[in-house]
PDB file of C-alpha atoms in Angstrom:
ATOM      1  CA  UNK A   1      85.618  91.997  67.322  1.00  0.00           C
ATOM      2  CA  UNK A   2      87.572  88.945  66.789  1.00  0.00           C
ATOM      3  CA  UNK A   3      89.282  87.262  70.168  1.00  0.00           C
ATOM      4  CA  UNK A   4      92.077  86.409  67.305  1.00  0.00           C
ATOM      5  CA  UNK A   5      92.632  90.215  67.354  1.00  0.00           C
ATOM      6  CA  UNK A   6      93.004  90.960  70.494  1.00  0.00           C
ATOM      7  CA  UNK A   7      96.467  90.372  72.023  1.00  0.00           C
ATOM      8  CA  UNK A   8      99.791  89.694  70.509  1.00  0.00           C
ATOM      9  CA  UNK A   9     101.876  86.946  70.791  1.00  0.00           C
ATOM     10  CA  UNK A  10     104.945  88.216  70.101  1.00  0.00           C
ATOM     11  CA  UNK A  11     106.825  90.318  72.864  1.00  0.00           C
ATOM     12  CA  UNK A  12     109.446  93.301  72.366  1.00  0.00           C
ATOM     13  CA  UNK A  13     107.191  96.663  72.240  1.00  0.00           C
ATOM     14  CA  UNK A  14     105.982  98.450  74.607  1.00  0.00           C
ATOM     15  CA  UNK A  15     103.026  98.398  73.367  1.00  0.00           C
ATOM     16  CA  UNK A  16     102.335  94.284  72.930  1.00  0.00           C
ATOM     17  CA  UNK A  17      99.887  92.763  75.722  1.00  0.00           C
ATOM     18  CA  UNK A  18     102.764  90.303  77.224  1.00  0.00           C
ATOM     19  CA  UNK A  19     101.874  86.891  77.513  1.00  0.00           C
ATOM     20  CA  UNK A  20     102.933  83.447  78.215  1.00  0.00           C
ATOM     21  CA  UNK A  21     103.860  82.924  74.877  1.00  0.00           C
ATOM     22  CA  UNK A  22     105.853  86.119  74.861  1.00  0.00           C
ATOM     23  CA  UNK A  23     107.500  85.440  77.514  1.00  0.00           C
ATOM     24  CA  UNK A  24     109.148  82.319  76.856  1.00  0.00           C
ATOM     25  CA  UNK A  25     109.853  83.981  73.268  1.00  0.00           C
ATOM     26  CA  UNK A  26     111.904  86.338  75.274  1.00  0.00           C
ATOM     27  CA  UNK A  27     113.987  83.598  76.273  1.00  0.00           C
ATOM     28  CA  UNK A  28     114.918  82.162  73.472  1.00  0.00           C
ATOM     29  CA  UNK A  29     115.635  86.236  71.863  1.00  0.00           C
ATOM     30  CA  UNK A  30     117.685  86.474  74.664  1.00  0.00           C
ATOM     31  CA  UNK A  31     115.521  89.565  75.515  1.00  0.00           C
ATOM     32  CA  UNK A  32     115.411  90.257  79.295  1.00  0.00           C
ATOM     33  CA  UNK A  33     112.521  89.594  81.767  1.00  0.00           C
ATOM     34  CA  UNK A  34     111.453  92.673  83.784  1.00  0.00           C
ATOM     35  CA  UNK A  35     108.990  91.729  86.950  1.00  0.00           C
ATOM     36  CA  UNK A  36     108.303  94.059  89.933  1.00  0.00           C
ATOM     37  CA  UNK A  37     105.869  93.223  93.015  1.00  0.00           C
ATOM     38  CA  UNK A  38     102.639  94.993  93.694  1.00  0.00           C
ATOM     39  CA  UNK A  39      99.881  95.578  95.746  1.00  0.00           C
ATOM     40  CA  UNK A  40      97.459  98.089  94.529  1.00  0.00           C
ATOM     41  CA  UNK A  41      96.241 100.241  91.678  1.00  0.00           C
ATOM     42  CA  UNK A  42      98.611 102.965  91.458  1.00  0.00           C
ATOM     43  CA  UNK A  43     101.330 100.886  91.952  1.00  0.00           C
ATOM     44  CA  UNK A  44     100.058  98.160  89.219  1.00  0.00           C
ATOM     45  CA  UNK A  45      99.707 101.343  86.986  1.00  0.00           C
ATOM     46  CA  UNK A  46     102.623 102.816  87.368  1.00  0.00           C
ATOM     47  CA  UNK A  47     104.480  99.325  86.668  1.00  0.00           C
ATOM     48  CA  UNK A  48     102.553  99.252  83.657  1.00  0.00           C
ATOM     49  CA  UNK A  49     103.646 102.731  82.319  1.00  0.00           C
ATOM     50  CA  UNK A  50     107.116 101.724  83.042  1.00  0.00           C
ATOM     51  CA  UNK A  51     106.809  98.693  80.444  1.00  0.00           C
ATOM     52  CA  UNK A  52     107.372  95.863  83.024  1.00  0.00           C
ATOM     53  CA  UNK A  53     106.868  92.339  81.880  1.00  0.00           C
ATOM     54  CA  UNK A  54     105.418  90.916  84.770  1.00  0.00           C
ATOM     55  CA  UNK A  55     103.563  91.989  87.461  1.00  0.00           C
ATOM     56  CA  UNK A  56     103.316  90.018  90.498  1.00  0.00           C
ATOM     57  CA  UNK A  57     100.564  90.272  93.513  1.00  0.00           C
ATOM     58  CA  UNK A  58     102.559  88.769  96.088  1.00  0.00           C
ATOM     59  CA  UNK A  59     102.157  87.180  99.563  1.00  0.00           C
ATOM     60  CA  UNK A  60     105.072  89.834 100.605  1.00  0.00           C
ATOM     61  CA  UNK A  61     102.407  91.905 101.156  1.00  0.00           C
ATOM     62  CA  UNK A  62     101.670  89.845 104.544  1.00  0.00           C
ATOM     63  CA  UNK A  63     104.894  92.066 105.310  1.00  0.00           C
ATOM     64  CA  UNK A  64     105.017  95.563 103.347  1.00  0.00           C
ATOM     65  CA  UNK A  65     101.505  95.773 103.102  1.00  0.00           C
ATOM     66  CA  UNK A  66      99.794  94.452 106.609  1.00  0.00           C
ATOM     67  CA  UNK A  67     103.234  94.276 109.274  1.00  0.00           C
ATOM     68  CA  UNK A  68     103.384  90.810 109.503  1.00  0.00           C
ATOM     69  CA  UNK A  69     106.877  88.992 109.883  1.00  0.00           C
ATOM     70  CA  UNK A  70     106.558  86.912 107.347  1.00  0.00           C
ATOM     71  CA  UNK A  71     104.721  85.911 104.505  1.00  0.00           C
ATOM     72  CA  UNK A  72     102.517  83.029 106.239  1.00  0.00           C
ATOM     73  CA  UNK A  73      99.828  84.809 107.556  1.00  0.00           C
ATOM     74  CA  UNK A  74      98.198  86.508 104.748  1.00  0.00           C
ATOM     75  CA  UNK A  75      95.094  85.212 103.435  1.00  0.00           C
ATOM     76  CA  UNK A  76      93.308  84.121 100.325  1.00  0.00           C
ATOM     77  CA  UNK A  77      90.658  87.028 100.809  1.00  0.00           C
ATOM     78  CA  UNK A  78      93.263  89.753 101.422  1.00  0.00           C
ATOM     79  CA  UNK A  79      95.835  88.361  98.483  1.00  0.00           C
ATOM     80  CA  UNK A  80      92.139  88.615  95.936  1.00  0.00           C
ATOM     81  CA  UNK A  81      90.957  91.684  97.316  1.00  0.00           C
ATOM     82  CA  UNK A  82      94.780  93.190  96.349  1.00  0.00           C
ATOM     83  CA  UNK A  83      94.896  91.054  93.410  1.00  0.00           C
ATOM     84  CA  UNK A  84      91.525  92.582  91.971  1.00  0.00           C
ATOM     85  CA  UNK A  85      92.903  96.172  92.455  1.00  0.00           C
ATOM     86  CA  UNK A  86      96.279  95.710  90.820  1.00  0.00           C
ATOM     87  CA  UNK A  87      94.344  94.391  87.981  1.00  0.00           C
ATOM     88  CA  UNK A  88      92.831  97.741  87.639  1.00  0.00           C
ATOM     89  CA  UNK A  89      95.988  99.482  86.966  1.00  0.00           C
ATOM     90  CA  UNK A  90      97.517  96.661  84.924  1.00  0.00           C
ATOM     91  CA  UNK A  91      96.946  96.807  80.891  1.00  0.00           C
ATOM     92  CA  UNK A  92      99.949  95.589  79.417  1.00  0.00           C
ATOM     93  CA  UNK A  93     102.216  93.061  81.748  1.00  0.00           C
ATOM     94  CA  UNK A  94     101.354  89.644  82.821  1.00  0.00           C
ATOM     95  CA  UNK A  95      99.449  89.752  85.759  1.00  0.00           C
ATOM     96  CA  UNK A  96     100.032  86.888  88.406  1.00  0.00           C
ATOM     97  CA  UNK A  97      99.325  86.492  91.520  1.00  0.00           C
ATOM     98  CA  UNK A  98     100.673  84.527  94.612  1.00  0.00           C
ATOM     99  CA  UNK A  99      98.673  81.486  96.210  1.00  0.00           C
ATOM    100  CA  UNK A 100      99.480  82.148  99.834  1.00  0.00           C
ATOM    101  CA  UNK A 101     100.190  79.972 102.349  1.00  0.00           C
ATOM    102  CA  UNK A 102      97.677  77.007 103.006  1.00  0.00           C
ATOM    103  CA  UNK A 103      95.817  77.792  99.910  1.00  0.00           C
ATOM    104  CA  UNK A 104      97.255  74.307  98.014  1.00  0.00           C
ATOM    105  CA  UNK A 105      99.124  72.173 100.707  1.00  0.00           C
ATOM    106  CA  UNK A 106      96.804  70.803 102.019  1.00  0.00           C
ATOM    107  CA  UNK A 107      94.373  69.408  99.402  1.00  0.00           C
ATOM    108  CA  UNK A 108      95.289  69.696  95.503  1.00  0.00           C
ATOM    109  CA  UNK A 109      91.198  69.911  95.239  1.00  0.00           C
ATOM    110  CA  UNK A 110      91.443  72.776  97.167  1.00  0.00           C
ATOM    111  CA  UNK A 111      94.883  74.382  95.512  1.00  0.00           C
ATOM    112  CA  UNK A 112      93.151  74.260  91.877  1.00  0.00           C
ATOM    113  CA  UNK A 113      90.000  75.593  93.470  1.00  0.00           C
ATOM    114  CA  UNK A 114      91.718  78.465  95.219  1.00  0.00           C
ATOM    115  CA  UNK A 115      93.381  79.202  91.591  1.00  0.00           C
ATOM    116  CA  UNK A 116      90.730  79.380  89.921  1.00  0.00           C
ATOM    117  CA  UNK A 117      89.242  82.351  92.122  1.00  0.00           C
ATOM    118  CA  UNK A 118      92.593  83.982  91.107  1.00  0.00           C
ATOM    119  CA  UNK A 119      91.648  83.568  87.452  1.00  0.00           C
ATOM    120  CA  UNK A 120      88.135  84.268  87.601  1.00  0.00           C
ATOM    121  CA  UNK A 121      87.200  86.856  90.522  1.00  0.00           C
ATOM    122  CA  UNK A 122      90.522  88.948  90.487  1.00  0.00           C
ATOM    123  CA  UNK A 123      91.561  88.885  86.989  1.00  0.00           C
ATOM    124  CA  UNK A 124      95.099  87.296  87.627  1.00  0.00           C
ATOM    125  CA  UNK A 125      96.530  85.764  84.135  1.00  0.00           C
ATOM    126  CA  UNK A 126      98.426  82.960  85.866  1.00  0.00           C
ATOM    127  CA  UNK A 127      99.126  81.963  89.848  1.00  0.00           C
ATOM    128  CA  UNK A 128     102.577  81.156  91.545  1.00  0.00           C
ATOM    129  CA  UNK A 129     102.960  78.881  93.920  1.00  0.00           C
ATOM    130  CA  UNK A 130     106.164  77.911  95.746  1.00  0.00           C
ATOM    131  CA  UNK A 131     107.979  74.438  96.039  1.00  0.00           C
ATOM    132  CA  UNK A 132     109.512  71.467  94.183  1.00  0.00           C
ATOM    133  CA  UNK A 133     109.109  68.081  93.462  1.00  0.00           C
ATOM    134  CA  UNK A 134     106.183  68.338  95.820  1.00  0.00           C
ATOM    135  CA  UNK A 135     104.318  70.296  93.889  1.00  0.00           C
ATOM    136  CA  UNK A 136     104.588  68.585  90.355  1.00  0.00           C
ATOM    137  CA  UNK A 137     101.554  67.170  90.718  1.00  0.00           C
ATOM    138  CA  UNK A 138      99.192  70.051  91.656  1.00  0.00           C
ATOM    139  CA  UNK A 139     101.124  71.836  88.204  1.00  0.00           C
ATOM    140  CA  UNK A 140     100.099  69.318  86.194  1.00  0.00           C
ATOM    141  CA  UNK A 141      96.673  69.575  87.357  1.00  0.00           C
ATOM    142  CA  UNK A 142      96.549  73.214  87.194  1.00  0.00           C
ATOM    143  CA  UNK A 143      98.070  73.275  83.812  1.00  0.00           C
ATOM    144  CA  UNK A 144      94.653  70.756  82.753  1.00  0.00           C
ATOM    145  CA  UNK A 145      92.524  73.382  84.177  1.00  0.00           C
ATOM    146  CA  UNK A 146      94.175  76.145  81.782  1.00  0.00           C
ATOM    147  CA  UNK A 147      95.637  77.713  84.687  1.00  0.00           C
ATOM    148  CA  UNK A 148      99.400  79.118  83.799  1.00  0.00           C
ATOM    149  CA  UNK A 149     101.714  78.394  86.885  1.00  0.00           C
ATOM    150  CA  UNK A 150     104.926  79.845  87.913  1.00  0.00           C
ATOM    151  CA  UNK A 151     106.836  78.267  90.400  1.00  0.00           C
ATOM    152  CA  UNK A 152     109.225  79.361  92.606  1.00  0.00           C
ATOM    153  CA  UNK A 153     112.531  77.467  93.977  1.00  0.00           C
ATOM    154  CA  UNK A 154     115.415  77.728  96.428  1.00  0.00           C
ATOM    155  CA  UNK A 155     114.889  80.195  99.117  1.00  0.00           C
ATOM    156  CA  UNK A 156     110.698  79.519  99.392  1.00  0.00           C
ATOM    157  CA  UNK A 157     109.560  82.223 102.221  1.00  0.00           C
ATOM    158  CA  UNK A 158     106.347  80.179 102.703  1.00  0.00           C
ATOM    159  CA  UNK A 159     109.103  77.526 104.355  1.00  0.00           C
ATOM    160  CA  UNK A 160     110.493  80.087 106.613  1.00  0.00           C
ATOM    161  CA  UNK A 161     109.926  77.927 109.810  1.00  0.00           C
ATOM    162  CA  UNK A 162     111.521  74.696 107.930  1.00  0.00           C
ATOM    163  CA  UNK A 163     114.471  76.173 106.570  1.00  0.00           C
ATOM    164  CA  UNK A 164     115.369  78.153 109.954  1.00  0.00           C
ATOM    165  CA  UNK A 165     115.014  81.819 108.551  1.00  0.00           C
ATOM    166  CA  UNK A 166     116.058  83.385 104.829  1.00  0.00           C
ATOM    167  CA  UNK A 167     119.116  81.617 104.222  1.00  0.00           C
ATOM    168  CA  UNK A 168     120.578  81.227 101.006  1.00  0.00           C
ATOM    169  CA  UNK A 169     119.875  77.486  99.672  1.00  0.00           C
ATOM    170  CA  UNK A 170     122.022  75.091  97.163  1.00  0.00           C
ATOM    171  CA  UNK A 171     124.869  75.562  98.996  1.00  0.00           C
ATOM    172  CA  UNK A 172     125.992  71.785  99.157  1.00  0.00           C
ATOM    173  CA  UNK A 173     126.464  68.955  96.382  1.00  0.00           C
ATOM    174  CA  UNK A 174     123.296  67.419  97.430  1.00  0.00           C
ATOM    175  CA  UNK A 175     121.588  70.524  97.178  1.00  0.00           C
ATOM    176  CA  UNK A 176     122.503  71.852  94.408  1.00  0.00           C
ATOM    177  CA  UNK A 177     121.305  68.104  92.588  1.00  0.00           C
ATOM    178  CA  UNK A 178     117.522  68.900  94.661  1.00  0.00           C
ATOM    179  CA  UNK A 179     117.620  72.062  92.778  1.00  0.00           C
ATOM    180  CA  UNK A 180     118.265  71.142  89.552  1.00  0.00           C
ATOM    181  CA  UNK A 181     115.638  68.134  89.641  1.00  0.00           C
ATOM    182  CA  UNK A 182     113.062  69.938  91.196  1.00  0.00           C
ATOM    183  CA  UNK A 183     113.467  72.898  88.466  1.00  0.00           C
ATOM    184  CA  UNK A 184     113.324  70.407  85.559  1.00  0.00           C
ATOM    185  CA  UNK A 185     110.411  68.577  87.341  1.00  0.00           C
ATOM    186  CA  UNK A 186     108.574  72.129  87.752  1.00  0.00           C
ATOM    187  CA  UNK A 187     109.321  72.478  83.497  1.00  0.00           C
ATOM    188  CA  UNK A 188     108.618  69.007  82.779  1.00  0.00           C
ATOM    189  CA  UNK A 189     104.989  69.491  84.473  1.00  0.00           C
ATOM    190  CA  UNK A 190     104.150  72.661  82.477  1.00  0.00           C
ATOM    191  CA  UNK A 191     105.485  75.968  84.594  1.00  0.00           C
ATOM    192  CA  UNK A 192     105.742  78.408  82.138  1.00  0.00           C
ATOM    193  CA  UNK A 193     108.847  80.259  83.970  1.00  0.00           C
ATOM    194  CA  UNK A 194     110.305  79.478  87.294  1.00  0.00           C
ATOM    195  CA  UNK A 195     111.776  81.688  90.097  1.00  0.00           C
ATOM    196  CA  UNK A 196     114.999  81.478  91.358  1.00  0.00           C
ATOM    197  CA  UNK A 197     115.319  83.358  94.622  1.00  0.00           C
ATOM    198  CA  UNK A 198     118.514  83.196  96.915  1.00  0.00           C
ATOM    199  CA  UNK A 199     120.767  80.658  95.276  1.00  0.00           C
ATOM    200  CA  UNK A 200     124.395  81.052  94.166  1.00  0.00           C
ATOM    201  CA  UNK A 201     124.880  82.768  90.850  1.00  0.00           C
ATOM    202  CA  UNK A 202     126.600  79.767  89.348  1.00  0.00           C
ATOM    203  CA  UNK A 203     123.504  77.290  90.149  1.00  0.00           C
ATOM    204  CA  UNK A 204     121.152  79.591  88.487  1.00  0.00           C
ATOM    205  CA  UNK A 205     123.308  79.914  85.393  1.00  0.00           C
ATOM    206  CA  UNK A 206     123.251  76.492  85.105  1.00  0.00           C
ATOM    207  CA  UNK A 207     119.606  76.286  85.908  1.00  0.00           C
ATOM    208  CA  UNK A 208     118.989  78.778  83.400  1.00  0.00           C
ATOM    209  CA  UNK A 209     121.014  77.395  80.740  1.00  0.00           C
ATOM    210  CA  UNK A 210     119.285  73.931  80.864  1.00  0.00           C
ATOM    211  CA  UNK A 211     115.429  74.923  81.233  1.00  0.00           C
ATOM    212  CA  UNK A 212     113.297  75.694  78.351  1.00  0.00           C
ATOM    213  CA  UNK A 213     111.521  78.056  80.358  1.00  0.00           C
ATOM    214  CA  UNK A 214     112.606  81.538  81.519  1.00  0.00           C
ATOM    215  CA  UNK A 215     114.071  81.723  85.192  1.00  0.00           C
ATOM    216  CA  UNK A 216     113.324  84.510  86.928  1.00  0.00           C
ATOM    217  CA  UNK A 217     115.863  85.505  89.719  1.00  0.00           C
ATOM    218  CA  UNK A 218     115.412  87.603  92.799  1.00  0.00           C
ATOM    219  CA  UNK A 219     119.067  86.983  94.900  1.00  0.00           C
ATOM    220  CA  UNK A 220     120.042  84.241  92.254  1.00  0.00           C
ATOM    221  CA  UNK A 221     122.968  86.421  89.816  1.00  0.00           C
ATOM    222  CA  UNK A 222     122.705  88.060  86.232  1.00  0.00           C
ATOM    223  CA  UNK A 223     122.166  84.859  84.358  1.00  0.00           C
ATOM    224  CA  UNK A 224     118.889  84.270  84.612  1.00  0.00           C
ATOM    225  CA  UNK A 225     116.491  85.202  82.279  1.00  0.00           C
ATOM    226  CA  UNK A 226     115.001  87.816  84.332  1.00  0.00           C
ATOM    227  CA  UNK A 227     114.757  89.346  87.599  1.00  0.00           C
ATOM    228  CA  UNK A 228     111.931  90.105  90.169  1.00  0.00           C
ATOM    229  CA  UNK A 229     111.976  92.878  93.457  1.00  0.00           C
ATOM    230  CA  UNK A 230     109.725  93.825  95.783  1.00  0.00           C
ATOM    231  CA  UNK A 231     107.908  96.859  95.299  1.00  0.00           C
ATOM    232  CA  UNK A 232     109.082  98.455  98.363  1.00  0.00           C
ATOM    233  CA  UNK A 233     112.626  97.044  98.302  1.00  0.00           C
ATOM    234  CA  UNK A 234     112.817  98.370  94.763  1.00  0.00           C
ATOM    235  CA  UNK A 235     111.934 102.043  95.449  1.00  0.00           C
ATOM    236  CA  UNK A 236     113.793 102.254  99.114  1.00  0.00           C
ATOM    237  CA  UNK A 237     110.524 102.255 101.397  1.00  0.00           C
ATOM    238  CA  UNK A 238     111.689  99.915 103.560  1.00  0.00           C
ATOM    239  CA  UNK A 239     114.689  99.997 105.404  1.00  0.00           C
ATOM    240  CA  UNK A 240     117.700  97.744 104.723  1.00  0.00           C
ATOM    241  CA  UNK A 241     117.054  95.430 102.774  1.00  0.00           C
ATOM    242  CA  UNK A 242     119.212  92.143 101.412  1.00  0.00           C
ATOM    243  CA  UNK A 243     122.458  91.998  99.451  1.00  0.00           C
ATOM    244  CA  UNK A 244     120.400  91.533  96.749  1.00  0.00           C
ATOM    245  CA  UNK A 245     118.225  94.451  96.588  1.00  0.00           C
ATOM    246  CA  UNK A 246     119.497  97.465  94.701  1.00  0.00           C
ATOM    247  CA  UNK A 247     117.135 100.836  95.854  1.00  0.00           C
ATOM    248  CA  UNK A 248     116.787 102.276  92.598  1.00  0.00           C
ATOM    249  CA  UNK A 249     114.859 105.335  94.028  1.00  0.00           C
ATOM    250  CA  UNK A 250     115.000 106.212  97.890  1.00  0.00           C
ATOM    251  CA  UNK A 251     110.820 107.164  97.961  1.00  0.00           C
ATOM    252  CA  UNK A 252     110.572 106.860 101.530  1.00  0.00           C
ATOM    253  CA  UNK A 253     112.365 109.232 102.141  1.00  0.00           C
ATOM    254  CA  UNK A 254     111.036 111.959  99.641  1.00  0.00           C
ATOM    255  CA  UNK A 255     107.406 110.959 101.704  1.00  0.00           C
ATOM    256  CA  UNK A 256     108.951 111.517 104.910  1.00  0.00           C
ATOM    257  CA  UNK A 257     110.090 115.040 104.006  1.00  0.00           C
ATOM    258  CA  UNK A 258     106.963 115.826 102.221  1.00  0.00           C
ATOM    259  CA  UNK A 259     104.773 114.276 105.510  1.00  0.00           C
ATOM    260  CA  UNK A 260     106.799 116.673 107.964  1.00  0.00           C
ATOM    261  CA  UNK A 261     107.167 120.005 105.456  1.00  0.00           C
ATOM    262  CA  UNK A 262     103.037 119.358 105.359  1.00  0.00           C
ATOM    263  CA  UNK A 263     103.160 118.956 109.563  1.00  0.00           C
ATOM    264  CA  UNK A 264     105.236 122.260 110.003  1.00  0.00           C
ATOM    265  CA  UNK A 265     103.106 124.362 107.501  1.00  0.00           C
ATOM    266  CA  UNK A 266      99.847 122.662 108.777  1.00  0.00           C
ATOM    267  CA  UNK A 267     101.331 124.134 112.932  1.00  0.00           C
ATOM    268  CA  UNK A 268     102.341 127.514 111.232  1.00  0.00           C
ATOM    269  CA  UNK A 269      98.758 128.369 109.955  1.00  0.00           C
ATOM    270  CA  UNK A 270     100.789 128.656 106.267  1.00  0.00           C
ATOM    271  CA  UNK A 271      98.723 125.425 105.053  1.00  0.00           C
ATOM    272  CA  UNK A 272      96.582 126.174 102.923  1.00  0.00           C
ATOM    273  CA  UNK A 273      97.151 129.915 101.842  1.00  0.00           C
ATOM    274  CA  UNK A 274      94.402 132.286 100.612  1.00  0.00           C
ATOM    275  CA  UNK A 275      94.564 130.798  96.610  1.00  0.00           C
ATOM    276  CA  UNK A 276      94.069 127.252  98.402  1.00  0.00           C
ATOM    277  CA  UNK A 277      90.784 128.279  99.457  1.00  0.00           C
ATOM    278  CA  UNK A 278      87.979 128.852  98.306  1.00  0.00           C
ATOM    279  CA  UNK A 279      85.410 131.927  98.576  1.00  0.00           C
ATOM    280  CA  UNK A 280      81.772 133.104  98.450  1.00  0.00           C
ATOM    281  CA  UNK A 281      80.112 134.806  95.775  1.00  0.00           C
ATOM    282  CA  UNK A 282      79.726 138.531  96.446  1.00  0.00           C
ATOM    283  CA  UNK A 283      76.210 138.768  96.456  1.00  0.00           C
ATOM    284  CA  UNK A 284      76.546 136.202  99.783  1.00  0.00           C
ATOM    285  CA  UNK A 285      77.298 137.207 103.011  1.00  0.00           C
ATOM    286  CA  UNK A 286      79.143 135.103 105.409  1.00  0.00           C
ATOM    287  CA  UNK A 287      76.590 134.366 108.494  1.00  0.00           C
ATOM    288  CA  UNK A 288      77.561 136.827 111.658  1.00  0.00           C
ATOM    289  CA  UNK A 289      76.126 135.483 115.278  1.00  0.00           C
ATOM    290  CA  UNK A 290      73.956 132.807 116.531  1.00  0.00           C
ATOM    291  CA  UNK A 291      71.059 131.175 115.671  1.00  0.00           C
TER     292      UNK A 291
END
């Protein structure tokens, strides 16, 4: 079969393999970007089924996934090992994955080497990677190695330490100038969508309205092009959560109910019942005594 025959360009259907082409289509259709986070098969499945866009293996999995604090300790073994089984779930959406924390800071060498074990060991379609003007460079370069790139502005999480904790950024003049550059210098050196996460509604319209390239917010307002949550945020496993989040489902607490129903059947002797079990044939005895 022809490789010319085996995706679509064009986005809109359920059906159509989304791709980077699509997605900036979307854009300019003024057709909605739908991304979720996730960190295994089921989940990448289920996202799938749903008809999300994008799916995105991220570092927050240093957090719902492992217990961490924050996002810095994951590692590039345990974000490909996750990345590889979302990939089994995930047919349709865009599959990208997150380049944690001292995978590309360091050494751009080393950043377009650790992407390309994304690409070609866990089956991701494109990396993000967080940062500005800073990281222009290492776009560019991953761009030349036919690597897509997403890039991700405002609040960063792998800058937790330098910014003092999640705050919301752009919040000054001079900020809200840093912004803007660094999302046209992201754009200018080939991202083919950028996130937006924790800036003021009105700098992400603007953002939005200037790039090219979709924005996709998480805790940046309605304008933008899209919108990304955390798996776990999403479907009201974790508790609290930001102003941002919406809990369109409260799971964890279905599992918690399920988890101690199974606990008080399991102490009552009424787990499992008779038709839960199974039986010998009648020509075979059960054995009676010792050996």
């Amino acid at each position: 079969m022809s490789v010319w025959n085996s995706g679509s360009a064009s986005g809109g259907g359920a059906s159509s393999k989304v791709t980077i082409p699509s997605l900036v289509a979307q854009k300019a259709q003024g057709h909605k970007i739908s991304a979720v986070t996730a960190y295994d098969v089921s989940a990448g499945r289920l996202a799938d089924e749903a008809g999300l866009d994008v799916v995105l293996v991220g570092d927050s999995l240093a957090m719902t996934m492992l217990g961490h604090e924050n996002t810095l300790s994951v590692t590039m073994d345990e974000m490909l090992m996750l990345t590889r089984a979302v990939r089994r779930g995930v047919k349709r959406a865009l599959l990208v994955a997150d380049m944690p924390y001292g995978s590309y800071q360091m050494d751009e060498g080393d950043g377009v080497k650790n992407a390309l074990r994304f690409i070609k060991e866990a089956g991701a379609e494109a990396v993000k990677l967080e940062g500005g003007r800073a990281r222009a460079e290492l776009v560019r370069r991953l761009v030349e190695a036919e690597i897509p790139v997403m890039g991700h502005i405002g609040l960063t999480p792998q800058a937790v330490n330098r910014m003092g904790g999640y705050k919301v950024q752009a919040r000054t003049q001079e900020a809200v100038e840093k912004i803007q550059e660094d999302a046209h210098l992201l754009s200018g050196a080939g991202c083919f969508a950028v996130v937006l996460e924790g800036i003021p509604r009105e700098v992400a319209a603007q953002l939005t309205a200037e790039l090219t390239v979709p924005t996709i917010g998480i805790g940046a307002g309605p304008e933008c092009d899209g919108q990304i949550l955390v798996w776990h945020d999403l479907l009201g496993i974790n508790a609290g959560g930001a102003k941002f989040v919406r809990r369109f489902a409260e799971v964890g607490s279905v599992v918690r109910e399920a988890l101690e129903q199974y606990r008080v059947e399991v102490e009552a002797g009424t787990f499992p019942n008779d038709a839960e079990s199974y039986h010998l044939p009648r020509a075979v005895r059960p054995l009676a005594g010792a050996f």
